[in-house]
Coordinates of C-alpha atoms and ligand atoms in Angstrom, one line a residue:
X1 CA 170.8 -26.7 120.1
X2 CA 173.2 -23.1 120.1
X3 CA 175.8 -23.3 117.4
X4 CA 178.8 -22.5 119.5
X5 CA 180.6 -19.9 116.8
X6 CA 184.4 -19.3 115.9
X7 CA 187.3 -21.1 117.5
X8 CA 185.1 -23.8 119.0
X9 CA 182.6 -24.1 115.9
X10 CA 186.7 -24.5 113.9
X11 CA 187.8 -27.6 116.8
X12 CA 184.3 -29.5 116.5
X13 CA 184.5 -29.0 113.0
X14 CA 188.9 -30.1 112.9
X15 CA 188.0 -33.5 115.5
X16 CA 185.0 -34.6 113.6
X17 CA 187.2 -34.2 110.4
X18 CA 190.1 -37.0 111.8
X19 CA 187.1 -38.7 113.2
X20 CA 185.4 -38.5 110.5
X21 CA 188.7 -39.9 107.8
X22 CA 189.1 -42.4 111.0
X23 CA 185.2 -43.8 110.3
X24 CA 185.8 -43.9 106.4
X25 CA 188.9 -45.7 106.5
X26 CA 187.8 -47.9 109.1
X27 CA 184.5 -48.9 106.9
X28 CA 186.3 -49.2 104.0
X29 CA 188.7 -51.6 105.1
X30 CA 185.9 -53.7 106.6
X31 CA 184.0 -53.6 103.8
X32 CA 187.2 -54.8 101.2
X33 CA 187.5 -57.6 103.6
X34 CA 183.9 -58.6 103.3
X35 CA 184.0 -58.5 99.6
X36 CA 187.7 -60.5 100.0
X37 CA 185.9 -63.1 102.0
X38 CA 183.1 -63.5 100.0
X39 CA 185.2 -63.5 97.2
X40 CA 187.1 -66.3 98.5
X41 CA 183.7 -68.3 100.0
X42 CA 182.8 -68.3 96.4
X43 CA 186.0 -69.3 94.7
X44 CA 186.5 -72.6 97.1
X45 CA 182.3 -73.0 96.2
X46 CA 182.8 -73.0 92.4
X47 CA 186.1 -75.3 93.1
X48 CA 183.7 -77.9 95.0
X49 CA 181.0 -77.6 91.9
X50 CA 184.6 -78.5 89.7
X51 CA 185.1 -81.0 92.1
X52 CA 181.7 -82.4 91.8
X53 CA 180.9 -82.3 87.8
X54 CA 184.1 -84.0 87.4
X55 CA 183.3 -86.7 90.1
X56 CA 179.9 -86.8 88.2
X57 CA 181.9 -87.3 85.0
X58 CA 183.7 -90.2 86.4
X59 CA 180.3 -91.8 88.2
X60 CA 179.0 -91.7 84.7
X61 CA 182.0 -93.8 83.3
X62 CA 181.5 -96.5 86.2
X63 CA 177.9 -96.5 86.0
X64 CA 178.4 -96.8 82.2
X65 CA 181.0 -99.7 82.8
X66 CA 178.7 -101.7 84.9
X67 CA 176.4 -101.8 82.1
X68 CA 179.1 -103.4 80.0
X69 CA 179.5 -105.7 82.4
X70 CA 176.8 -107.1 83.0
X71 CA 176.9 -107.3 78.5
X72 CA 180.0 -109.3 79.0
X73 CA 178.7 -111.8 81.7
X74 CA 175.3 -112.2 79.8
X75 CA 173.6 -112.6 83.3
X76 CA 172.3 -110.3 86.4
X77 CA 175.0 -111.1 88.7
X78 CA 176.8 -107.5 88.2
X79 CA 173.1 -105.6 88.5
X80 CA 174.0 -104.7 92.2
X81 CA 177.0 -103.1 91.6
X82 CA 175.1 -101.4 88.2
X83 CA 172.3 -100.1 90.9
X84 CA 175.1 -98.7 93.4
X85 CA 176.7 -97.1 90.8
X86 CA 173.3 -95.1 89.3
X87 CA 171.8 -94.2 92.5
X88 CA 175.5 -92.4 93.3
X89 CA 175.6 -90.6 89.9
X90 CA 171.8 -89.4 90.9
X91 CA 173.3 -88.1 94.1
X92 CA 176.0 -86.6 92.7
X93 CA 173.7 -84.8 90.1
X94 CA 171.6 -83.0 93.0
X95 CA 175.1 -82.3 94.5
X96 CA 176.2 -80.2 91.4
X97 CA 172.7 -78.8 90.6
X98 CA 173.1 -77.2 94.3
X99 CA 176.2 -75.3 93.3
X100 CA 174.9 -74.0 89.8
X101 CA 174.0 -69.9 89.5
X102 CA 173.3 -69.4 86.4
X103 CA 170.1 -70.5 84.2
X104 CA 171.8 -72.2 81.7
X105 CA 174.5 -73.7 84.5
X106 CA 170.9 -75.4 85.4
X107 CA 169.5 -76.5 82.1
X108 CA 172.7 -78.4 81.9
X109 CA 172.3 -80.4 85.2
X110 CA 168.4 -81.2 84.1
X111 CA 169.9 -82.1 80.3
X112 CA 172.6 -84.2 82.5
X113 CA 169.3 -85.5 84.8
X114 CA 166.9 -86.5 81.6
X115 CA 170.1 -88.0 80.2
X116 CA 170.8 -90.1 83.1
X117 CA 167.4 -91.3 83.6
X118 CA 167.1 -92.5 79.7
X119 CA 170.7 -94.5 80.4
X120 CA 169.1 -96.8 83.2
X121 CA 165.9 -96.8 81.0
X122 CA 167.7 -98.3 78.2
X123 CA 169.8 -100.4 80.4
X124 CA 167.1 -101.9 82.5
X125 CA 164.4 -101.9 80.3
X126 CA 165.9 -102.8 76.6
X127 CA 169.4 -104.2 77.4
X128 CA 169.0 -106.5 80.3
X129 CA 165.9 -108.4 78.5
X130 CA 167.7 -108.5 75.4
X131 CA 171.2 -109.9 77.4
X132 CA 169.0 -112.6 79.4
X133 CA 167.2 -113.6 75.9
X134 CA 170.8 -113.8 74.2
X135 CA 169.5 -111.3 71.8
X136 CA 173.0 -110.1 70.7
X137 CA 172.1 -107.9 67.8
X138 CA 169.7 -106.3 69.9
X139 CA 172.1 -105.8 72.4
X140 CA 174.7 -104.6 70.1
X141 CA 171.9 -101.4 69.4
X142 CA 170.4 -100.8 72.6
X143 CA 174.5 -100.7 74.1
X144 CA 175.3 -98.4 70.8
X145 CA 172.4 -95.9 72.1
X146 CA 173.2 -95.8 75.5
X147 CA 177.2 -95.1 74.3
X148 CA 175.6 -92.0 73.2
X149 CA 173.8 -90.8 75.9
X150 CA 176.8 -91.4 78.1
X151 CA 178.8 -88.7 75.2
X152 CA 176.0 -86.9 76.1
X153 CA 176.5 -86.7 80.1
X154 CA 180.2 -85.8 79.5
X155 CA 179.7 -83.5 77.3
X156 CA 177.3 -81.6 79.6
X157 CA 180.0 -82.5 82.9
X158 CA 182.9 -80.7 80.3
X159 CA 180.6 -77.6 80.0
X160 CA 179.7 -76.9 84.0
X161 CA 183.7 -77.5 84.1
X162 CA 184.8 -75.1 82.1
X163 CA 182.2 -72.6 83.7
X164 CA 183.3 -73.1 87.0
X165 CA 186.7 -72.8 86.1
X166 CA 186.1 -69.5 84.4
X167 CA 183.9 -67.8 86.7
X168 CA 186.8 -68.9 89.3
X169 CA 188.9 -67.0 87.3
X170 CA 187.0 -63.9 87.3
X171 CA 186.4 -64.4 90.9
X172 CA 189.9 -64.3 91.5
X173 CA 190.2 -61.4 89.5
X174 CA 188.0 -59.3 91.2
X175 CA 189.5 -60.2 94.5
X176 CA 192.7 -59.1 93.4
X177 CA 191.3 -56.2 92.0
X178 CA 189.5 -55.0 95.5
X179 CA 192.8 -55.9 96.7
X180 CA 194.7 -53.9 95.1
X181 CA 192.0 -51.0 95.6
X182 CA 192.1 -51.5 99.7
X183 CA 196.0 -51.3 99.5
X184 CA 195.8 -48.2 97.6
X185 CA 193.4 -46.2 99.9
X186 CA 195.6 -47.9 103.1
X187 CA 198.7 -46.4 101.7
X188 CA 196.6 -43.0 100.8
X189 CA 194.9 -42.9 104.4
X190 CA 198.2 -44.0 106.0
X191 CA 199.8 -41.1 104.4
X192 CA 196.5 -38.4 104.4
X193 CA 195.5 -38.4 108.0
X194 CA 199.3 -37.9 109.8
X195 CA 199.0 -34.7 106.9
X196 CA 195.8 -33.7 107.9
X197 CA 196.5 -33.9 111.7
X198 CA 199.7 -31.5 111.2
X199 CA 197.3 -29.4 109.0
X200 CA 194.4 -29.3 111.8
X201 CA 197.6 -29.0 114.6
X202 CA 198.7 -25.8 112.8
X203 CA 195.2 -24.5 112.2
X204 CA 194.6 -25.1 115.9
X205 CA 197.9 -23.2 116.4
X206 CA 197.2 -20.2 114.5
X207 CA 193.8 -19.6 115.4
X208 CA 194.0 -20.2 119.2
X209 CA 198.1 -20.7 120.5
X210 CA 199.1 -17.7 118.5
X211 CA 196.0 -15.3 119.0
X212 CA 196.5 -15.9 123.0
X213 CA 200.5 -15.5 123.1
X214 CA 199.6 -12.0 121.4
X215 CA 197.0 -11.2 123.9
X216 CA 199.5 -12.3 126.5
X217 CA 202.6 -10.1 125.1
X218 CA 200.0 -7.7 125.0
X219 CA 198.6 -7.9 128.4
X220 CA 202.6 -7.9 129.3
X221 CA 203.3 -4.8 127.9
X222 CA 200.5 -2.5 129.4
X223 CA 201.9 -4.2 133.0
X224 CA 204.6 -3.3 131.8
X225 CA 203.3 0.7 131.5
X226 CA 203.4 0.8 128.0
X227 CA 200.0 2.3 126.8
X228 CA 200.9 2.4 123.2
X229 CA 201.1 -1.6 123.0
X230 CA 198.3 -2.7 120.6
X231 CA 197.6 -5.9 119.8
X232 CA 197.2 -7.5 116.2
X233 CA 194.8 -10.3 115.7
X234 CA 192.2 -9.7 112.7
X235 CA 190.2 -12.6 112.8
X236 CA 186.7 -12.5 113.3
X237 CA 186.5 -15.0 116.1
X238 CA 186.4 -14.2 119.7
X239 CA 190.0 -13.9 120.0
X240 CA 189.9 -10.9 117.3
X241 CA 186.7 -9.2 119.3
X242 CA 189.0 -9.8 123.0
X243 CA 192.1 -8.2 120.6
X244 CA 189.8 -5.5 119.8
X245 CA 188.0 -5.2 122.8
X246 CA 191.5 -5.0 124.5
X247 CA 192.7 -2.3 122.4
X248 CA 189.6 -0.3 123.3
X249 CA 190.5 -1.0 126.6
X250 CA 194.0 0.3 126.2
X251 CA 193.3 3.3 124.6
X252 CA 190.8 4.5 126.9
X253 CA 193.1 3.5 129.5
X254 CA 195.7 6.1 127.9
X255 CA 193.4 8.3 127.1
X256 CA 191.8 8.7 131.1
X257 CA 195.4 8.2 132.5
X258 CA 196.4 11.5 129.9
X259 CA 192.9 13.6 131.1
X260 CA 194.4 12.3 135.0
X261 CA 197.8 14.0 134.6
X262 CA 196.1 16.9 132.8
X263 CA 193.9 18.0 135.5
X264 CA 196.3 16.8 138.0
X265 CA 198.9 19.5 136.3
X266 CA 196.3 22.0 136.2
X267 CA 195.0 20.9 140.1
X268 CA 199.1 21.4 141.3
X269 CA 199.5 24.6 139.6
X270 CA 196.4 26.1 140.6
X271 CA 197.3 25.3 144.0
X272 CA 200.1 26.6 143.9
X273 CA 198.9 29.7 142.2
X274 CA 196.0 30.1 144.6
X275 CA 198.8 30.2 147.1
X276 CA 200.3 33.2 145.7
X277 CA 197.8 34.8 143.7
X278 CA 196.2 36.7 146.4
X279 CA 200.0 38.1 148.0
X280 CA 200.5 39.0 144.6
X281 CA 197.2 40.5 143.7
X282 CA 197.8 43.3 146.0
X283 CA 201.4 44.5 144.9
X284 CA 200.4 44.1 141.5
X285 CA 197.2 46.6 142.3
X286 CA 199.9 48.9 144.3
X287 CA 202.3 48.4 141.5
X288 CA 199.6 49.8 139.0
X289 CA 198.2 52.5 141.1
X290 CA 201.2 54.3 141.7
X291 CA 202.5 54.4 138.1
X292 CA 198.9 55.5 136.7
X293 CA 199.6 58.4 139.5
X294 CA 203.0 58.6 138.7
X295 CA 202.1 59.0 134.7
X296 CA 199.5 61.9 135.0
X297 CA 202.2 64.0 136.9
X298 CA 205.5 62.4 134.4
X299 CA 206.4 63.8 131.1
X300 CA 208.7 62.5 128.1
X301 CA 210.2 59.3 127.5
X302 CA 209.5 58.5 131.7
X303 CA 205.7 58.6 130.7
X304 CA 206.1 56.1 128.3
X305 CA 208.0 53.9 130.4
X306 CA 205.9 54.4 133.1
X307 CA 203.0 53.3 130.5
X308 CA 205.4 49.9 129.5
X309 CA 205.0 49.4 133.6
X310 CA 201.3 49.4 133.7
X311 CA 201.2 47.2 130.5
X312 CA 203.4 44.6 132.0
X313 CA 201.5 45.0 135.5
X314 CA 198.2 44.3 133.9
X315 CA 199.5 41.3 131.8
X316 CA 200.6 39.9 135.2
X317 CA 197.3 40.4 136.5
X318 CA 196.0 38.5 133.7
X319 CA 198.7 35.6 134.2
X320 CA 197.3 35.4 137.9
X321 CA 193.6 35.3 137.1
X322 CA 194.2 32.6 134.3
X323 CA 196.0 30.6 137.1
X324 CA 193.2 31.4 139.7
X325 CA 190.5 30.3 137.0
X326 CA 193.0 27.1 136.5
X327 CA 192.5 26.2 140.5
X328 CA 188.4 27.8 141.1
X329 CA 186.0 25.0 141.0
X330 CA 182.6 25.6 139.5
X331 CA 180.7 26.4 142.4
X332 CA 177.4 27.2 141.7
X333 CA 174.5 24.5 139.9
X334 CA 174.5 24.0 136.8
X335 CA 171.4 26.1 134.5
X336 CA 170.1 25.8 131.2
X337 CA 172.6 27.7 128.6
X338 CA 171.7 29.0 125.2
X339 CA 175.0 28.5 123.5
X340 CA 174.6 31.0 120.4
X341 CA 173.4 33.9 123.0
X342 CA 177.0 33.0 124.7
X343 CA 179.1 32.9 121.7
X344 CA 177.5 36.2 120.4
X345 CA 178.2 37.9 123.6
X346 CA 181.6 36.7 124.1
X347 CA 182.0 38.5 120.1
X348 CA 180.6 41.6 121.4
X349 CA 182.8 41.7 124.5
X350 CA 185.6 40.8 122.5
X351 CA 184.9 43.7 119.8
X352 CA 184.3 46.2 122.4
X353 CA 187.6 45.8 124.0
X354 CA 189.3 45.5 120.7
X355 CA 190.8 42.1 120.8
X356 CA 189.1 40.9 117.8
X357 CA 192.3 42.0 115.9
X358 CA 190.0 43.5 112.7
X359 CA 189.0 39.5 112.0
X360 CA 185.3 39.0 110.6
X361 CA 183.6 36.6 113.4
X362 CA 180.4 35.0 112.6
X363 CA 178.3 32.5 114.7
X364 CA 175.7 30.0 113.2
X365 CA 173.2 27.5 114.5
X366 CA 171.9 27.3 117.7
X367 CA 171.8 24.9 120.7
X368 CA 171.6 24.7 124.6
X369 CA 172.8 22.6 127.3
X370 CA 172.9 22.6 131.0
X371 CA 176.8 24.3 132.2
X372 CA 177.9 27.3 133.7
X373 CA 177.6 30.1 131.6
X374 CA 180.2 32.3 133.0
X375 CA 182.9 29.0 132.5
X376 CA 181.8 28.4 129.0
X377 CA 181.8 31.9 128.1
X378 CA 185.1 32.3 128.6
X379 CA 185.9 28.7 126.7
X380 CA 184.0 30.3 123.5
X381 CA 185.7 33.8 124.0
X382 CA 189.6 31.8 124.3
X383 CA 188.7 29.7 121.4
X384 CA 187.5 32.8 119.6
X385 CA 190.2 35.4 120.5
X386 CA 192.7 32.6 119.1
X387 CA 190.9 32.2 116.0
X388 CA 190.6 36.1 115.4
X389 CA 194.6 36.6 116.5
X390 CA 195.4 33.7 114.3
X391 CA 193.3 35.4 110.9
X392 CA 194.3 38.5 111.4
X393 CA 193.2 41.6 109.5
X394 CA 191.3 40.4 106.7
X395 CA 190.8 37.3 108.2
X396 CA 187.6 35.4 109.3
X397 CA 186.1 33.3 112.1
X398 CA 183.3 30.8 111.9
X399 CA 181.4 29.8 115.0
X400 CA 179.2 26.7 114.4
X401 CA 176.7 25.6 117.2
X402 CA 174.5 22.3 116.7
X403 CA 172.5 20.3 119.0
X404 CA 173.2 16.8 119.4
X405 CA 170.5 13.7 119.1
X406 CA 171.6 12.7 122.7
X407 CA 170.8 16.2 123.9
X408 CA 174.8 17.6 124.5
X409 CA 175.9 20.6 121.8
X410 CA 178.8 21.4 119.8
X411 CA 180.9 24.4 119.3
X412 CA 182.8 24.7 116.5
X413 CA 185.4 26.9 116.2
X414 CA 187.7 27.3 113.1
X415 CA 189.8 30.4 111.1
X416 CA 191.2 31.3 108.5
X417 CA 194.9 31.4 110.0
X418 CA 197.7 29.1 108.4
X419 CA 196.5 26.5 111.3
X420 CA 198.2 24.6 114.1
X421 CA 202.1 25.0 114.3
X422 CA 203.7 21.8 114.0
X423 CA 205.5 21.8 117.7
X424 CA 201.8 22.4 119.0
X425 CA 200.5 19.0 118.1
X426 CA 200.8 17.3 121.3
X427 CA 201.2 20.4 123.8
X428 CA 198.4 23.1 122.9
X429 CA 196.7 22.4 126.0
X430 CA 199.6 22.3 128.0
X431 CA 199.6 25.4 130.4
X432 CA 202.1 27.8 129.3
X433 CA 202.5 26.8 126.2
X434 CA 202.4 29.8 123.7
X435 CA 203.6 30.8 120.2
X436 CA 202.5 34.2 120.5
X437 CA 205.2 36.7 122.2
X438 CA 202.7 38.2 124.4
X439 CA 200.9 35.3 125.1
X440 CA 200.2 33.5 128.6
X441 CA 199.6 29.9 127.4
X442 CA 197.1 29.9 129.6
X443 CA 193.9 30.5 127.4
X444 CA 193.5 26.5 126.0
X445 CA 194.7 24.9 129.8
X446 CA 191.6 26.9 131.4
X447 CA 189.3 25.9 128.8
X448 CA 189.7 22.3 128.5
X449 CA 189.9 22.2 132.8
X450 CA 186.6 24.3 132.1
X451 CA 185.1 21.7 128.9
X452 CA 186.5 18.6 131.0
X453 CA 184.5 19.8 134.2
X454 CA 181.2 19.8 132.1
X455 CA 181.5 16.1 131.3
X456 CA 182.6 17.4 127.8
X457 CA 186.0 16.9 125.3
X458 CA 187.6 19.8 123.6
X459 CA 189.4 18.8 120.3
X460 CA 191.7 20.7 117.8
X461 CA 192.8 19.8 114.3
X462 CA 193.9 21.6 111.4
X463 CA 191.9 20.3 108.2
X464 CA 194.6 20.5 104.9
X465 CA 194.4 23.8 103.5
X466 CA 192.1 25.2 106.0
X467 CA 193.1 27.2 109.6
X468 CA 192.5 25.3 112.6
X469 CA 189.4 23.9 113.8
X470 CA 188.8 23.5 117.7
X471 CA 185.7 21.2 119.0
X472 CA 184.1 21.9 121.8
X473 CA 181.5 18.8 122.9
X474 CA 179.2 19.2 126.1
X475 CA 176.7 16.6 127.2
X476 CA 173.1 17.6 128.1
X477 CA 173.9 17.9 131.5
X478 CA 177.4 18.0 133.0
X479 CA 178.1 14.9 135.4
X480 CA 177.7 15.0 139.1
X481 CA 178.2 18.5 141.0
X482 CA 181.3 20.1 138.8
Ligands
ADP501 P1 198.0 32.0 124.2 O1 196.9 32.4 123.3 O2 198.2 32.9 125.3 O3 199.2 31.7 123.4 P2 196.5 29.6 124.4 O4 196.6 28.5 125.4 O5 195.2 30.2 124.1 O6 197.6 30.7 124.9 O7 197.1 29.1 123.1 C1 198.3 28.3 123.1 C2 198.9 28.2 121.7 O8 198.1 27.5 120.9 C3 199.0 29.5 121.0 O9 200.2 30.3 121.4 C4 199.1 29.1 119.5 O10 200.4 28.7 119.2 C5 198.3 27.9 119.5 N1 196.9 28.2 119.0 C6 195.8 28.4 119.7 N2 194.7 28.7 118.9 C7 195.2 28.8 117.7 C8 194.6 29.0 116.4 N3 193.3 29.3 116.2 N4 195.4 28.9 115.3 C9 196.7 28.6 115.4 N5 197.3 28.4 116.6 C10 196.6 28.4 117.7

């Protein structure tokens, strides 16, 4: 048979408990009043075998005072009632030698038998003859032995007395004594099991009623939209693996709904920017032409403004392409990447156009997935431009590629800047967001829209006293057709 485990393995165990206290008690008090009653059988037994010895006592006497009769008369006339009176005392003597226990109890009754069969011995044999002869001497003996034998019966009667009469005593005792010992474990069961019944009650209550009002304030809170709510139940049982299991779920939960708005953000704006990219493309191009023509021909300060113009156009070029590469999906199948190839040529593009702002960059391990590699080029070359703008001069970049045992990769970037700003924590993917005052905030939008569409998470923390770290982790293959 399957132990069932937990909350129902804790109420079997809480029912057969009160059952259990229910089946002692009951047995115990059943088995007091059996030894009561058998106390009290034997009590009104022993006060029968009293009753008896001392009727034997007196059936002795009668028996003895037929005898003397039948002396006084000096004839036969009294032998009937003589011969009534012995054959009761033999009766009487079986009577008491059925209520005796004890060994010695019974070598009384057979001294009290012997005895009584040596009384009508002497009666019938020496004391009649000798009463019918007129023999009075001899009479005077035979009466003066059978006196003694008589003493002797009594004495014997006196003893089985007494012993009934003490054993009643200690009879009594000991029913008193298992009295007192059933009213003891009453009162103690009486008072134990309504105790252990509120102790099982609030048991029961914390490990099932409270458990599932949590789970239900729980479940009422995430209705109520509130992803945050987590719910506290540590016990092992199944309640604590559906409190855990829930939290998963609610995480998760958050965690998809916060990916949802993400790319839905990134979806509207690159919408919208597809919208206007292109009409802006072309003035921008315009825009730029004209004041490169306009420069060759300008001198003075109007050159360099007309340089600050082309500056400014081509960083608005840039802002439109970022939001163009926010709203492009990845078109073409994915192929087999080699990751360290990618991250060394997104260094090389980056040195040769001088945006590696005199950081040392260097790129370790290898690994390879199936992706896009123009997409995750430019995730490294963001991640890495960052790193190299954030460590500046002197500073240094590590890129760390490793295969995983399920067959996706890793990318880890990380510098030796002075690591996250604090206002970053929860909007460094956001677009637009940027610390830097050239910057687009467009660089860590596009790559986790790009890292998301490979099936993959992009991560950023900032280990104490180090620069900040970002994670990039791809599966083997990216799902479906991204
Ligand atoms: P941009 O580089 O144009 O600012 P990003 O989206 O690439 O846009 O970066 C957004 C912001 O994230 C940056 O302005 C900076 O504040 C922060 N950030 C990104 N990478 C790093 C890094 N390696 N070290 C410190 N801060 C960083």
């Amino acid at each position: 048979m399957r132990i069932p485990s937990g909350t129902a393995r804790r109420l079997i165990l809480a029912f057969a408990g009160l059952l259990s206290i229910f089946a002692i008690s009951s047995w115990f008090a059943l088995a007091s009043l059996r030894d009561i009653q058998g106390g009290l059988a034997e009590i009104k037994e022993r006060e029968e075998g009293v009753r008896l010895a001392l009727t034997l006592a007196s059936a002795v006497r009668d028996q003895y005072a037929h005898q003397a009769h039948t002396i006084i008369l000096g004839n036969e006339t009294h032998l009937p009632f003589y011969t009534e009176a012995e054959k009761r005392v033999v009766e009487l003597t079986e009577a008491v030698k059925a209520r005796v226990r004890r060994p010695d109890e019974r070598a009384w009754v057979v001294e009290i038998e012997r005895a009584t069969l040596e009384l009508d011995r002497i009666f019938r044999q020496r004391i009649v003859p000798a009463v019918l002869r007129k023999q009075a001497e001899d009479v005077m003996e035979e009466h003066g032995r059978a006196q003694l034998v008589v003493t002797q019966i009594q004495e014997r009667t006196d003893r089985l007395v007494d012993r009934f009469e003490t054993s009643i005593g200690d009879i009594q005792g000991q029913v008193r004594d298992v009295q007192r010992a059933a009213f003891r474990w009453t009162l103690f069961f009486l008072a134990g099991a309504p105790l252990l019944a509120v102790g099982v009650g609030l048991s029961i209550y914390r490990s099932v009623a409270r458990p599932v009002a949590r789970l239900g304030e729980g479940a009422a809170r995430v209705a109520a939209g509130d992803l945050d709510a987590r719910i506290q139940v540590d016990s092992p049982d199944e309640f604590g693996a559906l409190a855990r299991q829930f939290n998963a779920m609610t995480s998760s939960l958050k965690d998809q709904q916060e990916r949802l708005v993400q790319s839905e953000k990134l979806a509207g704006i690159g919408r919208l920017a597809a919208g206007v990219a292109h009409e802006i493309n072309n003035p921008l191009a315009v825009i730029l032409g004209y004041a490169k023509l306009l420069q060759r021909k300008a001198e003075g300060d109007l050159a360099g403004d007309l340089g600050i113009i082309q500056d400014e156009a081509l960083r608005a070029q840039e802002i439109v392409e970022g939001l163009l590469d926010l709203s492009r999906p990845l078109a073409s199948a994915p192929e087999p990447v080699d990751l360290k190839e990618l991250c060394e040529e997104a260094v090389s593009r980056l040195r040769s156009t001088d945006r590696l702002a005199g950081a040392a960059v260097e790129v370790q391990g290898t690994a390879s997935v199936d992706g896009h590699p123009q997409k995750l080029r430019q995730v490294v070359l963001n991640l890495i431009k960052n790193g190299a703008e954030a460590a500046g001069a002197d500073g240094r970049v590590e890129v760390a590629v490793s295969q995983s045992a399920d067959g996706g990769a890793e990318v880890v970037v990380s510098d030796s800047g002075a690591g996250l700003p604090a206002e970053a924590s929860d909007k460094l993917f956001e677009p637009f967001f940027t610390t830097k005052p050239t910057g687009t905030g467009l660089g860590l939008a596009v790559s986790l829209g790009i890292v998301q569409a490979h099936g993959g998470t992009l991560l950023a923390d900032s280990p104490a006293g180090r620069g900040a770290r970002f994670t990039v982790r791809l599966p083997a293959t990216p799902p479906g057709k991204v």
